[in-house]
Coordinates of C-alpha atoms and ligand atoms in Angstrom, one line a residue:
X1 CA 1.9 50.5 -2.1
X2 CA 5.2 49.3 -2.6
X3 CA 5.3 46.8 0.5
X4 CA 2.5 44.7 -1.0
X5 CA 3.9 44.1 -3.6
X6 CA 4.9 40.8 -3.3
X7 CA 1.5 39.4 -1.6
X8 CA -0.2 40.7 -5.0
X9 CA 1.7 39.3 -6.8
X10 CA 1.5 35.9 -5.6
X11 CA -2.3 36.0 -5.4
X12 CA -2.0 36.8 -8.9
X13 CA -0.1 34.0 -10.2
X14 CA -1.7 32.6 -12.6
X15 CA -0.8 28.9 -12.0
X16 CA -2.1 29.6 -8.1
X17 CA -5.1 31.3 -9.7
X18 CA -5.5 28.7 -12.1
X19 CA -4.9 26.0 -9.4
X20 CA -7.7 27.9 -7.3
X21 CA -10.4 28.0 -10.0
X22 CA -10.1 24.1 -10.9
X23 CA -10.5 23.4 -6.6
X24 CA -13.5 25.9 -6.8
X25 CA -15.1 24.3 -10.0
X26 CA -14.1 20.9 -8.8
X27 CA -16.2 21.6 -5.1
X28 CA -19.0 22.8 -7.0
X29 CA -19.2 19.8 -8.8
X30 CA -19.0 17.6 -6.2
X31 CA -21.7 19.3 -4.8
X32 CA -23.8 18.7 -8.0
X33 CA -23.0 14.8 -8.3
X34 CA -25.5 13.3 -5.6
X35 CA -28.0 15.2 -7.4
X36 CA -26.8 14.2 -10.8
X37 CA -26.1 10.7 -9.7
X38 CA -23.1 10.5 -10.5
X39 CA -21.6 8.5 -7.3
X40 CA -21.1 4.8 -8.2
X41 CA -20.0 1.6 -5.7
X42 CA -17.0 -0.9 -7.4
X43 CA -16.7 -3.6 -5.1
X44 CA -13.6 -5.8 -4.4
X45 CA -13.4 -9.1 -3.4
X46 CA -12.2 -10.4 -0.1
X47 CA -10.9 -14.2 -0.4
X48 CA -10.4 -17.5 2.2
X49 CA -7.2 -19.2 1.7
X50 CA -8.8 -21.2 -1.5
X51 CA -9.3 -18.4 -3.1
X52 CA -13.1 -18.5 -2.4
X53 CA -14.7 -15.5 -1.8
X54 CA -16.1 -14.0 0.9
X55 CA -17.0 -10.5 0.9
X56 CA -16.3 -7.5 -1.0
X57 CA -15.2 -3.7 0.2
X58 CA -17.0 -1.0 -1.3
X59 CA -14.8 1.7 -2.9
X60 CA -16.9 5.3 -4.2
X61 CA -16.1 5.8 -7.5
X62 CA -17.4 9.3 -9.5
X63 CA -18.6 8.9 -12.9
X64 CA -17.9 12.6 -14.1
X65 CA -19.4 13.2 -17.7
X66 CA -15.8 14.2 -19.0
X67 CA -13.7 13.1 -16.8
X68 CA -14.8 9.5 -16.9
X69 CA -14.3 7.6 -13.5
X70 CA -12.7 9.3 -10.7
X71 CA -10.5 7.7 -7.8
X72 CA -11.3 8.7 -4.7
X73 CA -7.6 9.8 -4.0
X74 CA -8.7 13.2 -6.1
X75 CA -11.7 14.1 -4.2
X76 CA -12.2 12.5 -0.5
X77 CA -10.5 14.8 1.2
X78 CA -12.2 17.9 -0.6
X79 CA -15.6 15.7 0.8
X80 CA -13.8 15.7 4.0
X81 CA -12.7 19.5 4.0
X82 CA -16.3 20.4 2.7
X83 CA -18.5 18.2 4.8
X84 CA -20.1 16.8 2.1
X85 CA -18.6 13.3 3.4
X86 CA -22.2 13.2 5.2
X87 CA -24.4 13.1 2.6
X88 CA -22.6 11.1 0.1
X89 CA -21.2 8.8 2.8
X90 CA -24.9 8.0 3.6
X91 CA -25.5 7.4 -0.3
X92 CA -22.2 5.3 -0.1
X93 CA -24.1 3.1 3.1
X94 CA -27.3 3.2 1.5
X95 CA -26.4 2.0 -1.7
X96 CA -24.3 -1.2 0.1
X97 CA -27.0 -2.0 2.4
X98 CA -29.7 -2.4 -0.3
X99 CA -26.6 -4.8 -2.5
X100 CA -26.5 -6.8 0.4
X101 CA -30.1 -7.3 1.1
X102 CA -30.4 -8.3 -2.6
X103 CA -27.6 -11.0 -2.3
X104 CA -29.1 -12.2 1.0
X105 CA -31.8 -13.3 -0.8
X106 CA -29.5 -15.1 -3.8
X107 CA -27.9 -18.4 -3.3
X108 CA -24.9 -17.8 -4.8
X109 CA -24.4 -15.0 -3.1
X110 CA -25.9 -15.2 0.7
X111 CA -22.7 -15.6 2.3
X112 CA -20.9 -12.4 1.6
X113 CA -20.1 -9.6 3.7
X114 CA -19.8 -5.9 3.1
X115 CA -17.1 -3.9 3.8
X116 CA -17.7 0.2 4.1
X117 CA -15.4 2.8 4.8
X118 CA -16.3 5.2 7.4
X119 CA -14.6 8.5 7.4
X120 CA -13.9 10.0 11.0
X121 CA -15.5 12.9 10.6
X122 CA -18.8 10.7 9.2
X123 CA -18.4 8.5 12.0
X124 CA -18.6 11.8 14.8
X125 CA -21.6 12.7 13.5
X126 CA -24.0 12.9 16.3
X127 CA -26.9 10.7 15.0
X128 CA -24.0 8.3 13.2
X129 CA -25.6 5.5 15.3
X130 CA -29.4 6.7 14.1
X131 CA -28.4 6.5 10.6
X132 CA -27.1 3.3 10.3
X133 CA -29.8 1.8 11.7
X134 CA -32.4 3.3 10.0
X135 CA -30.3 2.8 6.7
X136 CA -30.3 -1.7 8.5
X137 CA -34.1 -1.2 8.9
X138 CA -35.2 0.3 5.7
X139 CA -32.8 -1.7 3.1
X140 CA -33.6 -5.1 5.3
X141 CA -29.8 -6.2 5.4
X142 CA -28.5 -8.2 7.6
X143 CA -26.9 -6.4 10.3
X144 CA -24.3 -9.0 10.8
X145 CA -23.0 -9.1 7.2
X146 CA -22.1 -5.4 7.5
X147 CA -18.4 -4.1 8.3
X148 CA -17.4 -0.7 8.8
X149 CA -13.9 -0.1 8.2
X150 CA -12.7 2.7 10.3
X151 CA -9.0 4.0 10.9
X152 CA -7.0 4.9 13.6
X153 CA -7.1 8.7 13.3
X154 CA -11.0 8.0 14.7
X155 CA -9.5 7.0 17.8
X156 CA -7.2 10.3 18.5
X157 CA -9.8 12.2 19.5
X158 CA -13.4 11.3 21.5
X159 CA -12.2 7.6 21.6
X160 CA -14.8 7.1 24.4
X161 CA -17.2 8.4 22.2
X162 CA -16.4 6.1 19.2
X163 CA -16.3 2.9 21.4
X164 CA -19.3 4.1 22.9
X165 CA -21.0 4.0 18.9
X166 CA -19.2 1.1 17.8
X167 CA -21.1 -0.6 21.2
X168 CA -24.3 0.2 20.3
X169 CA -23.7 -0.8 16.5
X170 CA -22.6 -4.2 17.3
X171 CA -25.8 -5.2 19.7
X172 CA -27.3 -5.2 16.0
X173 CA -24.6 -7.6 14.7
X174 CA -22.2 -4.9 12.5
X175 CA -18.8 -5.5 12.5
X176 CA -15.4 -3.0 12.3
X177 CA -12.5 -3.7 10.7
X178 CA -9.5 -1.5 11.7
X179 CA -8.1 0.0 7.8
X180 CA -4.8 0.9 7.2
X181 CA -3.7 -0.7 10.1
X182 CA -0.2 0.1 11.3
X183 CA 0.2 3.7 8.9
X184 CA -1.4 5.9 11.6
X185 CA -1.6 6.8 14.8
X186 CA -0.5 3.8 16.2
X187 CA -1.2 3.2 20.0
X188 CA -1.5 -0.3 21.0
X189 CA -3.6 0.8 23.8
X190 CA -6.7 1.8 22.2
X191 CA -6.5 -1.8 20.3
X192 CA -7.4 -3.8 23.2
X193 CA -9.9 -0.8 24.1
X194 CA -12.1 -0.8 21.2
X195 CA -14.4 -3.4 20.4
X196 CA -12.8 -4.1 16.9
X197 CA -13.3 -7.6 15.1
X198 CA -10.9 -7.3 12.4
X199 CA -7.3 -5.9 11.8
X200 CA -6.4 -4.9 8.3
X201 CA -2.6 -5.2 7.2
X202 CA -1.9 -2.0 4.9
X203 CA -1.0 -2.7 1.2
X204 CA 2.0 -0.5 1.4
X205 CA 3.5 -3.4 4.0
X206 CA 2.2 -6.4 2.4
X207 CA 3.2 -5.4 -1.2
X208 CA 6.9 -5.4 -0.3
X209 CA 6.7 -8.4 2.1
X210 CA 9.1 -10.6 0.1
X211 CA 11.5 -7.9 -0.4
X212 CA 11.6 -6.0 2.6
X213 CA 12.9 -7.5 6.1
X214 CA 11.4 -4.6 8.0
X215 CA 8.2 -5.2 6.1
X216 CA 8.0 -8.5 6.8
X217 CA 8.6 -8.1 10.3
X218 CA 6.0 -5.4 10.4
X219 CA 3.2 -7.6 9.3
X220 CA 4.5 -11.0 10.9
X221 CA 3.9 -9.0 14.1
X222 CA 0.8 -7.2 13.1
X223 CA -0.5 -11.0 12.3
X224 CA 0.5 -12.1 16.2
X225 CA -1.1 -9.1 17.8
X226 CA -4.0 -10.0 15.8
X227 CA -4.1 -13.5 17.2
X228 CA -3.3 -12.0 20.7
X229 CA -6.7 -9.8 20.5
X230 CA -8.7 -12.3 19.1
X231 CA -9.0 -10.7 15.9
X232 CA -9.5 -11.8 12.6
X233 CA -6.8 -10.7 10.0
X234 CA -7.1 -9.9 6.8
X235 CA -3.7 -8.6 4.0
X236 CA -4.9 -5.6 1.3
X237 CA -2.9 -4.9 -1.4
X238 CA -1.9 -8.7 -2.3
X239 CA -1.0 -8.9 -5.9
X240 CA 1.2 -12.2 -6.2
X241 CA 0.9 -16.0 -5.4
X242 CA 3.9 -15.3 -3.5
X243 CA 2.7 -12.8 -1.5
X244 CA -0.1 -15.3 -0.5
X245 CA 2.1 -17.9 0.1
X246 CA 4.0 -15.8 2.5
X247 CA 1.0 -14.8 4.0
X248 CA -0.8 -17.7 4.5
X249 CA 2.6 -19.8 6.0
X250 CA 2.7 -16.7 8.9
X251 CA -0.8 -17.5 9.4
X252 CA -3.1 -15.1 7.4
X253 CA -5.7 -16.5 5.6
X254 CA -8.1 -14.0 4.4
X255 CA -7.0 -11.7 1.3
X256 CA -7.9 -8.6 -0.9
X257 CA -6.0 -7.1 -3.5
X258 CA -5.3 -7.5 -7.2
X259 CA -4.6 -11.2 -7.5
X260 CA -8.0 -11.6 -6.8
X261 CA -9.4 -8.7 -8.7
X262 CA -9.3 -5.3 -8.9
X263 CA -12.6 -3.0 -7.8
X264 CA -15.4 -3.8 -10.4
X265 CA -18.6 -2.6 -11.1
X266 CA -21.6 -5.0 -9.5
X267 CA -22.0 -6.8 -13.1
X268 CA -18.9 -7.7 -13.6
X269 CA -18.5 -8.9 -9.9
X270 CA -21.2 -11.0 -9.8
X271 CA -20.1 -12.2 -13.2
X272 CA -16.8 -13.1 -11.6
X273 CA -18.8 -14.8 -8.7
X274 CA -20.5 -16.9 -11.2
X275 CA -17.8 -18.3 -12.9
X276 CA -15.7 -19.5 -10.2
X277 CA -19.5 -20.6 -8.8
X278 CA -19.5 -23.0 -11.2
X279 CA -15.7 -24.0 -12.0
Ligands
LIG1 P1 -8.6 1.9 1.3 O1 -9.8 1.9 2.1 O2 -7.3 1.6 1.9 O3 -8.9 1.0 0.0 C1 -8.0 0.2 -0.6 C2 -7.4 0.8 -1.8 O4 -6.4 0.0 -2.4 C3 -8.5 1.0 -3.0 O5 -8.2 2.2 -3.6 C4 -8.2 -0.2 -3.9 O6 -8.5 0.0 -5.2 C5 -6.7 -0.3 -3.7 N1 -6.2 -1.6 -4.0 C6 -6.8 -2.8 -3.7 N2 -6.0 -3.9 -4.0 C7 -4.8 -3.3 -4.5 C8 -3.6 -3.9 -5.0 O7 -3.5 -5.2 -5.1 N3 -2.7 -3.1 -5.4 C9 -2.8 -1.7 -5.4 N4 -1.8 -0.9 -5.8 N5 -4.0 -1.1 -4.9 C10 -4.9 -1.9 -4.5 P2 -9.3 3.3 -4.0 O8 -10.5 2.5 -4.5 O9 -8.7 4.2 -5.0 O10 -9.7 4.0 -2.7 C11 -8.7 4.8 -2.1 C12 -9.2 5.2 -0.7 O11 -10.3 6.1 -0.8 C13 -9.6 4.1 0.2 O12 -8.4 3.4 0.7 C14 -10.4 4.8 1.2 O13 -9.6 5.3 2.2 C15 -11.0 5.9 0.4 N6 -12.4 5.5 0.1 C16 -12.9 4.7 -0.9 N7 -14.2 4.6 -0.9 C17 -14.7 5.3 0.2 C18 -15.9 5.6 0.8 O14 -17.0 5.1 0.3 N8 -15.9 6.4 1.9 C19 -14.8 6.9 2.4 N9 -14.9 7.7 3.5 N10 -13.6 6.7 1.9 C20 -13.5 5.9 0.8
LIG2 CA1 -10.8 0.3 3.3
LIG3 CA1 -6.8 0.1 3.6
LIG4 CA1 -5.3 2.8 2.3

């Protein structure tokens, strides 16, 4: 009939169609990759003001056998949209529990932490509690060298709920860092609410913190809330000496970002690790 027309005809547009088919063939073959193993961990380092460093963040990384390796910015929220967050979010927690029982029992690398990000949706999952320990109990890591980085958007919803979790995590020693701190939701009332150890100043602040007076100001007062709360504090996204400089003089000292390396498989980390070990 003549009055759908126009509804047709944009189902049928091609580039729509097109743009359909790659989000169908892309789901699918997210679904395949835990079974393929295909879902790899690149780890960061996290610095002290001498550069030394102190822990990593784990960041997923897909190794697709065409595409080569895939960001996370193409495919975390089709995990989130598609649930499959669950299953490879437990991989992602697996996989970094049994690294850090492995460099518990190293010397050179004892003293580092483990930073993992925790989607929302993960984190409401009933048995989110259950999981992680079981995942502590069967890799053997130390509870206390573990830190779930969670965002503000947990805390919209059910914040009761989350503190509630985030309780019952740390009577085993885990920590949470609060990610992306100051791009969200931002309430400063469920700050002093939650039992969060750590604040984490976003990149997209810190990277312009010698250009931009607002920036600056932004993360100068993100830094004193920090120290209000008792919080540790800790800059992403630092790429200069500079940028430390600034930093560290409005009293941050702890670091992650390019100047100290960018996301790296384990080998090359622990090669990194190694050298500055024994420099
Ligand atoms: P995020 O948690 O904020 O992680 C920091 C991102 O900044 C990483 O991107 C990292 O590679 C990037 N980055 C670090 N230093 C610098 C720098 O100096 N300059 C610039 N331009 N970028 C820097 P990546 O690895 O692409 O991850 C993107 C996001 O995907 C993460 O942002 C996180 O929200 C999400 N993500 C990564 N891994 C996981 C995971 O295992 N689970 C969940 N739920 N989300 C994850
Ligand atoms: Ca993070
Ligand atoms: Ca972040
Ligand atoms: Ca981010």
């Amino acid at each position: 009939a003549k009055s759908s027309g126009r509804s047709a005809l944009s189902f049928f547009d091609p580039t729509m169609q097109a743009e359909l088919l790659a989000r169908v063939r892309l789901e699918n073959e997210l679904r395949q990759a835990l079974a393929n193993e295909e879902w790899r961990l690149h780890y960061q380092p996290q610095v002290d003001q001498d550069g030394r460093c102190i822990g990593v963040e784990a960041l997923l990384r897909w190794e697709h056998p065409e595409r080569g390796l895939v960001t996370p910015d193409v495919f975390i929220h089709l995990l989130e949209s598609t649930e499959l967050i669950n299953p490879v979010g437990d991989w992602v927690l697996e996989t970094a529990c049994r690294q850090l029982a492995q460099w518990a029992r190293q010397p050179a690398f004892a003293k580092l932490s483990v930073a993992v990000n925790v989607s929302a949706l993960q984190f409401r999952q009933v048995d989110f509690v259950g999981k992680v320990e079981a995942i502590l109990q069967r890799t053997g890591a130390p509870c206390h060298k573990l830190k779930l980085e969670v965002t503000e958007s947990l805390f919209v919803e059910a914040r009761d709920d989350a503190r509630e979790k985030m309780l019952r995590l740390k009577q085993h020693g885990v920590r949470f860092a609060l990610d992306d701190y100051g791009t969200g939701y931002s309430s400063l009332a469920y700050l002093a609410h939650l039992p969060l150890d750590q604040l984490k100043i976003d990149k997209s602040f810190v990277q312009q913190v010698i250009e931009s007076k607002a920036n600056a100001a932004i993360v100068e007062s993100t830094i004193a809330l920090a120290k209000s709360l008792s919080l540790e504090v800790i800059a992403e996204g630092v790429a200069s000496d500079a940028q430390q400089t600034w930093l560290l003089s409005h009293g941050c000292r702890t670091y992650q970002g390019h100047r100290y390396g960018q996301p790296m498989p384990l080998a090359a980390l622990e090669t990194q690790l190694t050298t500055e070990h024994a420099s």
